[in-house]
Coordinates of C-alpha atoms in Angstrom, one line a residue:
X22 CA 16.5 -71.6 29.0
X23 CA 15.9 -73.5 25.8
X24 CA 16.5 -70.4 23.7
X25 CA 19.9 -69.9 25.4
X26 CA 20.9 -73.5 24.9
X27 CA 19.9 -73.4 21.2
X28 CA 21.7 -70.2 20.6
X29 CA 24.6 -69.4 23.0
X30 CA 25.0 -66.0 21.5
X31 CA 21.4 -64.8 22.2
X32 CA 22.4 -62.9 25.4
X33 CA 25.2 -61.2 23.5
X34 CA 22.9 -60.0 20.7
X35 CA 20.3 -58.8 23.2
X36 CA 23.1 -57.0 25.1
X37 CA 24.3 -55.3 21.9
X38 CA 20.8 -54.3 21.0
X39 CA 20.1 -52.9 24.5
X40 CA 23.5 -51.1 24.4
X41 CA 22.4 -49.5 21.2
X42 CA 19.1 -48.5 22.7
X43 CA 21.0 -47.0 25.7
X44 CA 23.1 -44.9 23.4
X45 CA 19.9 -43.8 21.5
X46 CA 18.3 -42.9 24.9
X47 CA 21.3 -40.9 25.9
X48 CA 20.8 -38.6 22.9
X49 CA 17.0 -38.4 23.5
X50 CA 16.7 -37.4 27.2
X51 CA 15.3 -33.9 26.2
X52 CA 12.3 -35.7 24.8
X53 CA 11.6 -37.4 28.1
X54 CA 12.0 -34.1 29.9
X55 CA 9.4 -32.7 27.5
X56 CA 7.0 -35.6 28.3
X57 CA 7.5 -34.8 32.0
X58 CA 6.1 -31.3 31.4
X59 CA 3.2 -32.4 29.1
X60 CA 2.2 -35.5 31.1
X61 CA 2.2 -34.5 34.8
X62 CA 0.5 -37.8 35.9
X63 CA 3.7 -39.7 35.3
X64 CA 6.2 -36.8 35.5
X65 CA 8.4 -38.6 38.0
X66 CA 9.0 -41.5 35.7
X67 CA 9.7 -39.2 32.7
X68 CA 12.0 -37.1 34.8
X69 CA 13.9 -40.2 35.8
X70 CA 14.2 -41.4 32.2
X71 CA 15.3 -37.8 31.2
X72 CA 18.3 -38.0 33.6
X73 CA 21.4 -38.8 31.5
X74 CA 23.0 -40.4 34.5
X75 CA 20.1 -42.9 34.8
X76 CA 20.2 -44.1 31.2
X77 CA 22.7 -46.9 31.2
X78 CA 21.7 -48.1 34.7
X79 CA 18.1 -48.4 33.5
X80 CA 18.9 -50.4 30.4
X81 CA 21.4 -52.6 32.4
X82 CA 18.5 -53.5 34.7
X83 CA 16.5 -54.5 31.6
X84 CA 19.3 -56.7 30.5
X85 CA 19.6 -58.3 34.0
X86 CA 15.9 -59.0 34.1
X87 CA 16.1 -60.7 30.6
X88 CA 19.1 -62.7 31.7
X89 CA 17.3 -63.8 34.9
X90 CA 14.3 -65.0 32.9
X91 CA 16.3 -66.6 30.2
X92 CA 19.1 -68.3 32.1
X93 CA 18.1 -68.2 35.7
X94 CA 19.2 -66.0 38.7
X95 CA 22.4 -68.0 39.2
X96 CA 23.6 -67.3 35.7
X97 CA 22.8 -63.6 36.2
X98 CA 24.5 -63.4 39.5
X99 CA 27.6 -65.2 38.1
X100 CA 27.7 -62.6 35.3
X101 CA 27.6 -59.8 37.8
X102 CA 30.3 -61.4 39.9
X103 CA 32.6 -61.5 36.8
X104 CA 32.3 -57.7 36.2
X105 CA 34.5 -55.2 37.8
X106 CA 32.6 -52.5 39.6
X107 CA 35.7 -50.9 41.2
X108 CA 35.7 -47.9 38.9
X109 CA 32.0 -46.8 39.6
X110 CA 32.8 -47.2 43.3
X111 CA 36.0 -45.2 43.0
X112 CA 34.4 -42.4 41.0
X113 CA 31.6 -42.1 43.5
X114 CA 34.1 -41.9 46.5
X115 CA 36.6 -39.5 44.8
X116 CA 33.8 -37.3 43.5
X117 CA 32.3 -36.8 47.0
X118 CA 35.7 -36.2 48.6
X119 CA 37.1 -33.9 45.9
X120 CA 33.9 -31.8 45.9
X121 CA 34.1 -31.2 49.7
X122 CA 34.8 -27.7 51.0
X123 CA 38.3 -28.4 52.5
X124 CA 39.5 -29.9 49.2
X125 CA 37.9 -27.1 47.1
X126 CA 39.5 -24.5 49.4
X127 CA 42.9 -26.0 49.0
X128 CA 42.6 -26.3 45.2
X129 CA 41.1 -22.8 44.8
X130 CA 43.9 -21.3 46.8
X131 CA 46.5 -23.1 44.7
X132 CA 44.9 -22.0 41.4
X133 CA 44.4 -18.5 42.7
X134 CA 48.1 -18.1 43.5
X135 CA 49.1 -19.3 40.1
X136 CA 46.5 -16.9 38.5
X137 CA 48.0 -14.0 40.4
X138 CA 51.4 -14.7 38.8
X139 CA 50.0 -14.7 35.3
X140 CA 50.0 -11.6 33.1
X141 CA 46.2 -11.8 32.6
X142 CA 43.2 -10.5 34.3
X143 CA 42.4 -12.7 37.2
X144 CA 39.0 -14.0 35.9
X145 CA 40.5 -14.9 32.5
X146 CA 43.5 -16.6 34.2
X147 CA 41.2 -18.6 36.4
X148 CA 39.2 -19.9 33.4
X149 CA 42.5 -20.8 31.6
X150 CA 43.8 -22.6 34.7
X151 CA 40.5 -24.4 35.3
X152 CA 40.8 -25.8 31.7
X153 CA 44.5 -26.5 31.8
X154 CA 46.2 -26.8 35.2
X155 CA 43.4 -28.7 36.9
X156 CA 43.0 -31.3 34.1
X157 CA 46.8 -31.8 34.2
X158 CA 46.6 -32.3 37.9
X159 CA 44.5 -35.3 37.0
X160 CA 47.7 -37.2 36.3
X161 CA 48.4 -37.2 40.0
X162 CA 45.0 -37.0 41.7
X163 CA 43.2 -39.1 39.0
X164 CA 40.9 -37.9 36.3
X165 CA 37.6 -38.2 38.2
X166 CA 39.0 -35.9 40.9
X167 CA 40.3 -33.4 38.4
X168 CA 36.9 -33.4 36.6
X169 CA 35.0 -32.8 39.8
X170 CA 37.3 -30.0 40.9
X171 CA 37.4 -28.2 37.5
X172 CA 33.7 -28.6 37.0
X173 CA 32.9 -27.1 40.4
X174 CA 35.3 -24.2 39.8
X175 CA 33.6 -23.5 36.5
X176 CA 30.1 -23.9 38.0
X177 CA 30.7 -21.4 40.8
X178 CA 32.9 -19.1 38.7
X179 CA 32.4 -18.7 35.0
X180 CA 29.1 -20.5 34.7
X181 CA 27.5 -18.4 37.5
X182 CA 27.9 -15.3 35.3
X183 CA 25.6 -14.3 32.4
X184 CA 27.6 -15.8 29.6
X185 CA 26.6 -17.0 26.1
X186 CA 25.6 -20.6 25.4
X187 CA 28.5 -20.8 22.9
X188 CA 31.0 -20.0 25.7
X189 CA 29.4 -22.6 28.0
X190 CA 29.6 -25.4 25.4
X191 CA 33.1 -24.4 24.3
X192 CA 34.3 -24.5 27.9
X193 CA 32.7 -27.9 28.6
X194 CA 33.9 -29.4 25.3
X195 CA 37.5 -28.3 26.2
X196 CA 37.1 -29.5 29.7
X197 CA 36.0 -33.0 28.7
X198 CA 38.7 -33.4 26.1
X199 CA 41.5 -32.0 28.4
X200 CA 40.5 -34.2 31.3
X201 CA 40.6 -37.2 29.0
X202 CA 44.1 -36.5 27.8
X203 CA 45.3 -34.7 30.9
X204 CA 45.7 -37.9 32.9
X205 CA 48.2 -39.4 30.4
X206 CA 51.3 -38.0 32.2
X207 CA 51.3 -41.1 34.6
X208 CA 50.3 -44.7 34.3
X209 CA 47.5 -44.8 37.0
X210 CA 45.3 -41.7 36.6
X211 CA 43.5 -42.1 33.2
X212 CA 41.1 -45.1 33.2
X213 CA 42.1 -46.3 29.6
X214 CA 45.8 -46.2 30.6
X215 CA 45.2 -48.0 33.9
X216 CA 43.5 -50.9 32.1
X217 CA 46.6 -51.8 30.2
X218 CA 49.5 -50.4 32.2
X219 CA 50.2 -53.6 34.2
X220 CA 49.8 -56.0 31.3
X221 CA 52.0 -54.0 28.9
X222 CA 54.5 -53.0 31.7
X223 CA 54.0 -49.3 31.1
X224 CA 55.6 -47.1 33.8
X225 CA 54.8 -43.4 34.5
X226 CA 58.2 -42.5 32.9
X227 CA 57.1 -44.4 29.7
X228 CA 53.8 -42.7 29.7
X229 CA 55.3 -39.2 30.0
X230 CA 58.0 -39.8 27.3
X231 CA 55.6 -41.4 24.8
X232 CA 52.2 -39.6 25.3
X233 CA 52.3 -37.4 28.4
X234 CA 54.2 -34.4 27.0
X235 CA 52.1 -34.5 23.8
X236 CA 48.9 -34.6 25.9
X237 CA 50.1 -31.7 28.0
X238 CA 50.8 -29.7 24.9
X239 CA 47.3 -30.4 23.5
X240 CA 45.8 -29.4 26.9
X241 CA 47.6 -26.0 26.8
X242 CA 46.7 -25.4 23.2
X243 CA 43.0 -26.1 23.8
X244 CA 42.8 -23.9 26.9
X245 CA 44.6 -21.1 25.1
X246 CA 42.3 -21.3 22.1
X247 CA 39.1 -21.1 24.0
X248 CA 40.4 -18.3 26.2
X249 CA 41.6 -16.4 23.1
X250 CA 38.5 -16.9 21.0
X251 CA 36.2 -15.7 23.9
X252 CA 38.6 -13.1 25.3
X253 CA 36.1 -10.2 24.8
X254 CA 33.3 -12.0 26.5
X255 CA 35.6 -13.2 29.3
X256 CA 36.9 -9.6 29.8
X257 CA 33.3 -8.4 30.4
X258 CA 32.4 -10.8 33.2
X259 CA 32.3 -9.5 36.7
X260 CA 34.9 -10.3 39.3
X261 CA 34.0 -13.2 41.4
X262 CA 32.6 -12.3 44.8
X263 CA 34.9 -13.6 47.6
X264 CA 33.7 -16.4 49.7
X265 CA 32.0 -14.9 52.8
X266 CA 32.2 -18.2 54.7
X267 CA 34.8 -18.7 57.4
X268 CA 37.9 -20.6 56.1
X269 CA 38.5 -24.2 57.0
X270 CA 41.4 -24.6 59.4
X271 CA 44.7 -25.6 57.8
X272 CA 45.0 -28.8 59.8
X273 CA 41.6 -30.0 58.8
X274 CA 42.4 -29.3 55.2
X275 CA 45.6 -31.4 55.6
X276 CA 43.6 -34.3 57.1
X277 CA 41.2 -34.2 54.2
X278 CA 44.0 -34.0 51.6
X279 CA 45.6 -37.0 53.2
X280 CA 42.3 -38.9 52.9
X281 CA 42.1 -38.0 49.3
X282 CA 45.7 -39.1 48.7
X283 CA 44.9 -42.4 50.4
X284 CA 41.9 -43.0 48.2
X285 CA 43.9 -42.2 45.1
X286 CA 46.8 -44.5 46.2
X287 CA 44.3 -47.4 47.0
X288 CA 42.2 -46.9 43.8
X289 CA 42.6 -50.7 43.0
X290 CA 41.4 -51.8 46.5
X291 CA 37.8 -51.0 47.3
X292 CA 38.1 -52.4 50.8
X293 CA 40.7 -49.7 51.5
X294 CA 39.2 -46.7 49.8
X295 CA 35.7 -47.4 51.0
X296 CA 37.1 -47.6 54.6
X297 CA 38.8 -44.2 54.1
X298 CA 35.5 -42.9 52.7
X299 CA 33.6 -44.0 55.8
X300 CA 36.3 -42.2 57.9
X301 CA 35.8 -39.1 55.7
X302 CA 32.0 -39.2 56.3
X303 CA 32.5 -39.5 60.0
X304 CA 34.8 -36.5 60.1
X305 CA 32.4 -34.6 57.9
X306 CA 29.6 -35.3 60.4
X307 CA 31.7 -34.4 63.4
X308 CA 32.8 -31.1 61.8
X309 CA 29.7 -30.0 59.9
X310 CA 30.7 -26.4 60.2
X311 CA 33.6 -27.0 57.9
X312 CA 31.5 -28.7 55.2
X313 CA 28.7 -27.9 52.8
X314 CA 26.2 -30.5 51.8
X315 CA 28.2 -33.4 50.4
X316 CA 27.6 -34.4 46.8
X317 CA 26.2 -37.8 47.6
X318 CA 23.2 -37.8 45.2
X319 CA 25.2 -36.6 42.2
X320 CA 27.9 -39.1 43.0
X321 CA 25.5 -42.0 43.4
X322 CA 23.8 -41.1 40.0
X323 CA 27.2 -41.1 38.3
X324 CA 28.1 -44.4 39.9
X325 CA 24.8 -45.8 38.7
X326 CA 25.6 -44.6 35.2
X327 CA 29.0 -46.2 35.2
X328 CA 27.8 -49.4 36.7
X329 CA 25.2 -49.7 34.0
X330 CA 27.9 -49.1 31.4
X331 CA 30.0 -51.9 33.0
X332 CA 27.0 -54.3 32.9
X333 CA 26.1 -53.5 29.3
X334 CA 29.7 -53.2 28.1
X335 CA 30.4 -56.7 29.3
X336 CA 28.2 -58.0 26.4
X337 CA 30.1 -56.0 23.7
X338 CA 33.4 -58.0 23.7
X339 CA 32.2 -60.3 21.0
X340 CA 32.2 -57.5 18.3
X341 CA 34.5 -54.9 19.8
X342 CA 37.5 -57.2 20.2
X343 CA 37.2 -58.6 16.7
X344 CA 36.9 -55.1 15.3
X345 CA 40.0 -53.9 17.1
X346 CA 42.1 -56.9 16.2
X347 CA 41.5 -56.2 12.5
X348 CA 42.8 -52.7 12.7
X349 CA 46.4 -51.4 13.0
X350 CA 48.4 -48.1 12.8
X351 CA 46.5 -45.1 11.7
X352 CA 43.3 -47.1 11.1
X353 CA 43.4 -48.3 14.7
X354 CA 44.1 -44.9 16.1
X355 CA 41.1 -43.2 14.3
X356 CA 38.9 -46.2 14.8
X357 CA 39.6 -46.1 18.6
X358 CA 38.9 -42.4 18.7
X359 CA 35.6 -42.9 16.9
X360 CA 34.5 -46.0 18.8
X361 CA 35.2 -44.2 22.1
X362 CA 32.3 -41.9 21.3
X363 CA 29.9 -44.7 21.7
X364 CA 31.6 -46.8 24.4
X365 CA 33.7 -46.2 27.4
X366 CA 37.4 -45.7 26.5
X367 CA 38.6 -47.8 29.4
X368 CA 36.5 -50.7 28.2
X369 CA 37.9 -50.2 24.7
X370 CA 41.5 -50.4 25.8
X371 CA 40.8 -53.3 28.1
X372 CA 39.3 -55.3 25.2
X373 CA 42.3 -54.3 23.0
X374 CA 44.7 -55.6 25.6
X375 CA 43.1 -59.1 25.3
X376 CA 44.5 -59.3 21.8
X377 CA 47.7 -61.3 22.1
X378 CA 51.0 -60.7 20.2
X379 CA 50.4 -57.0 19.3
X380 CA 53.1 -54.6 18.3
X381 CA 54.1 -51.4 20.2
X382 CA 52.5 -49.4 17.4
X383 CA 49.2 -51.2 18.1
X384 CA 49.4 -50.4 21.8
X385 CA 50.2 -46.8 21.2
X386 CA 47.5 -46.3 18.6
X387 CA 44.8 -48.0 20.7
X388 CA 45.5 -46.0 23.9
X389 CA 46.2 -42.7 22.2
X390 CA 43.1 -43.0 20.1
X391 CA 41.0 -43.8 23.1
X392 CA 42.4 -40.8 25.0
X393 CA 41.8 -38.5 22.1
X394 CA 38.2 -39.4 21.7
X395 CA 37.4 -39.3 25.4
X396 CA 35.6 -35.9 25.3
X397 CA 33.2 -36.4 22.4
X398 CA 30.3 -37.8 24.4
X399 CA 29.2 -38.2 28.0
X400 CA 29.8 -41.9 27.9
X401 CA 33.3 -41.7 26.3
X402 CA 35.3 -41.3 29.5
X403 CA 34.4 -42.4 33.1
X404 CA 34.8 -38.8 34.6
X405 CA 32.5 -37.2 32.0
X406 CA 29.2 -38.1 33.8
X407 CA 30.6 -36.3 36.9
X408 CA 31.3 -33.1 35.0
X409 CA 27.9 -33.4 33.3
X410 CA 26.1 -33.8 36.6
X411 CA 27.8 -30.8 38.2
X412 CA 27.4 -28.4 35.3
X413 CA 24.0 -29.3 33.7
X414 CA 22.0 -27.0 36.0
X415 CA 23.9 -24.0 34.5
X416 CA 22.5 -24.7 31.0
X417 CA 19.2 -23.8 29.5
X418 CA 16.4 -26.2 30.8
X419 CA 19.0 -27.5 33.2
X420 CA 20.3 -30.0 30.7
X421 CA 23.3 -30.2 28.3
X422 CA 22.4 -30.8 24.6
X423 CA 24.6 -33.8 23.8
X424 CA 24.8 -32.9 20.1
X425 CA 26.2 -29.5 20.8
X426 CA 28.6 -31.1 23.4
X427 CA 29.8 -33.3 20.6
X428 CA 30.2 -30.3 18.2
X429 CA 32.0 -28.3 20.9
X430 CA 34.4 -31.1 21.6
X431 CA 35.4 -31.7 17.9
X432 CA 38.0 -28.9 17.6
X433 CA 39.8 -29.8 20.9
X434 CA 39.6 -33.4 19.8
X435 CA 41.3 -32.6 16.5
X436 CA 44.0 -30.7 18.5
X437 CA 44.5 -33.8 20.7
X438 CA 44.7 -36.0 17.6
X439 CA 47.2 -33.6 16.0
X440 CA 49.5 -33.8 19.1
X441 CA 49.1 -37.5 20.0
X442 CA 49.2 -38.9 16.5
X443 CA 50.4 -36.0 14.3
X444 CA 53.6 -35.5 16.3
X445 CA 54.3 -39.2 15.8
X446 CA 53.6 -39.2 12.1
X447 CA 52.3 -36.4 9.9
X448 CA 49.5 -34.1 10.9
X449 CA 48.0 -34.3 7.5
X450 CA 47.0 -37.9 8.2
X451 CA 44.0 -36.5 10.0
X452 CA 42.7 -35.2 6.7
X453 CA 43.7 -38.2 4.6
X454 CA 40.5 -39.4 3.0
X455 CA 42.0 -42.7 1.9
X456 CA 42.9 -43.6 5.5
X457 CA 39.4 -42.9 6.6
X458 CA 38.0 -45.0 3.8
X459 CA 40.3 -47.8 4.7
X460 CA 39.0 -47.6 8.3
X461 CA 35.4 -47.7 7.2
X462 CA 36.1 -50.7 4.8
X463 CA 37.7 -52.6 7.7
X464 CA 34.5 -52.4 9.9
X465 CA 31.6 -54.7 9.4
X466 CA 28.6 -52.8 8.1
X467 CA 26.2 -53.9 10.9
X468 CA 28.6 -52.4 13.4
X469 CA 29.1 -49.3 11.3
X470 CA 25.4 -48.7 11.6
X471 CA 25.6 -48.9 15.4
X472 CA 28.6 -46.5 15.3
X473 CA 26.7 -43.8 13.2
X474 CA 23.3 -44.2 14.8
X475 CA 23.8 -42.0 17.8
X476 CA 24.9 -39.1 15.7
X477 CA 21.9 -39.5 13.3
X478 CA 19.6 -39.5 16.4
X479 CA 21.4 -36.4 17.7
X480 CA 20.8 -34.5 14.5
X481 CA 17.1 -35.5 14.4
X482 CA 16.8 -34.6 18.1
X483 CA 18.4 -31.2 17.5
X484 CA 16.0 -30.6 14.6
X485 CA 13.0 -31.6 16.7
X486 CA 14.1 -29.4 19.6
X487 CA 14.6 -26.4 17.3
X488 CA 11.2 -27.0 15.6
X489 CA 9.5 -27.2 19.0
X490 CA 11.2 -24.0 20.1
X491 CA 10.1 -22.2 17.0
X492 CA 6.5 -23.3 17.5
X493 CA 6.7 -22.1 21.2
X494 CA 8.0 -18.7 20.1
X495 CA 5.2 -18.3 17.6
X496 CA 2.6 -19.3 20.3
X497 CA 4.0 -16.6 22.6
X498 CA 3.8 -14.0 19.8

């Protein structure tokens, strides 16, 4: 207690340090998975620490333990009471409902009908629509629901085939970016927009006219690019085997769609959407024959991840808000896009909204930058952990290399930047070195270190993983 009294910023500095460790840990999960195989006595612990979804929850618990010892339980409980855990709760609920068999049947039928009308082979059309139409639906069913549905369609379709790792990473990179920007057609579906819409009086009409149409254009360009670049590989995949299970009755599908719509409508009111979720669980138990196993474990792990991000993120206001308030125009746009890679984009826009007396240019640059960078890492956008949890088992060693995810998301992110900022100004601003230098000069060097650290760790981790793989190959020979 004496330490906290003498230095009121101690908790903030500890929170920032633990946040940095959590980001480091996120890029180092493959090392813990390696420990689980080489140290079987404690494999359970290493497997837990190797789960990306557990990282921020684990370090948030460390922070809470420190706060409890330093300031007492009442201080810790008061801090938790001040945080908003609605988003983790909502993502959990929407992920479980959207992944249910009735909702997936409805969505698959809709996408299938659109695919039939396209002048493309059905398998190619389905991939294109999974990466374009479904993310754009996120503007109406929310981004977490769109991510869940699109990831499941890819998992059971494209990713169930024998395809290259390059195609897998290209697809997930486009998926993460497109979901991040695909919710920008309305004012309630994308978390970074939702955080500022009420305060800045942004309507859905305003969103569509200022950002939505540009985001939709970027989504279509990204989906078209990945489909075109991998057209030969996509043309060689086998046709998807029709679902042999009996179809869910139309009336039961309608009831579940109504529950999903109710949850989306009540996304601000946990008492309402949790009640609807309990009703959904009751119906799922009563009509088991129309359901597969519900995605409860995956949903809870994603909620744990996001809740940890909320707890740790609450201690970052002291440096993030000052950083954002010192930026404007292009500098703010690119700064927001970069900062989003190491912090949740909704938290970023929320902190930016606390800055008073800002211009319309500031508002646009902050939100557009946060949307553009939302696909770069698993922590950049709230729905990303859901997609990660659904798709990771389809990758080698049942894990997604976060460095390659970052690399795969770079090109679609540049497309998003070109549309959301380039169409507003000039596209060549993206490649303007002086603007980038101005942004770097405006950031305190200690925070610049925190910004670059995850990518340095990712490169080192990639090198260590490649070295370990080479040694393993030599041993086999």
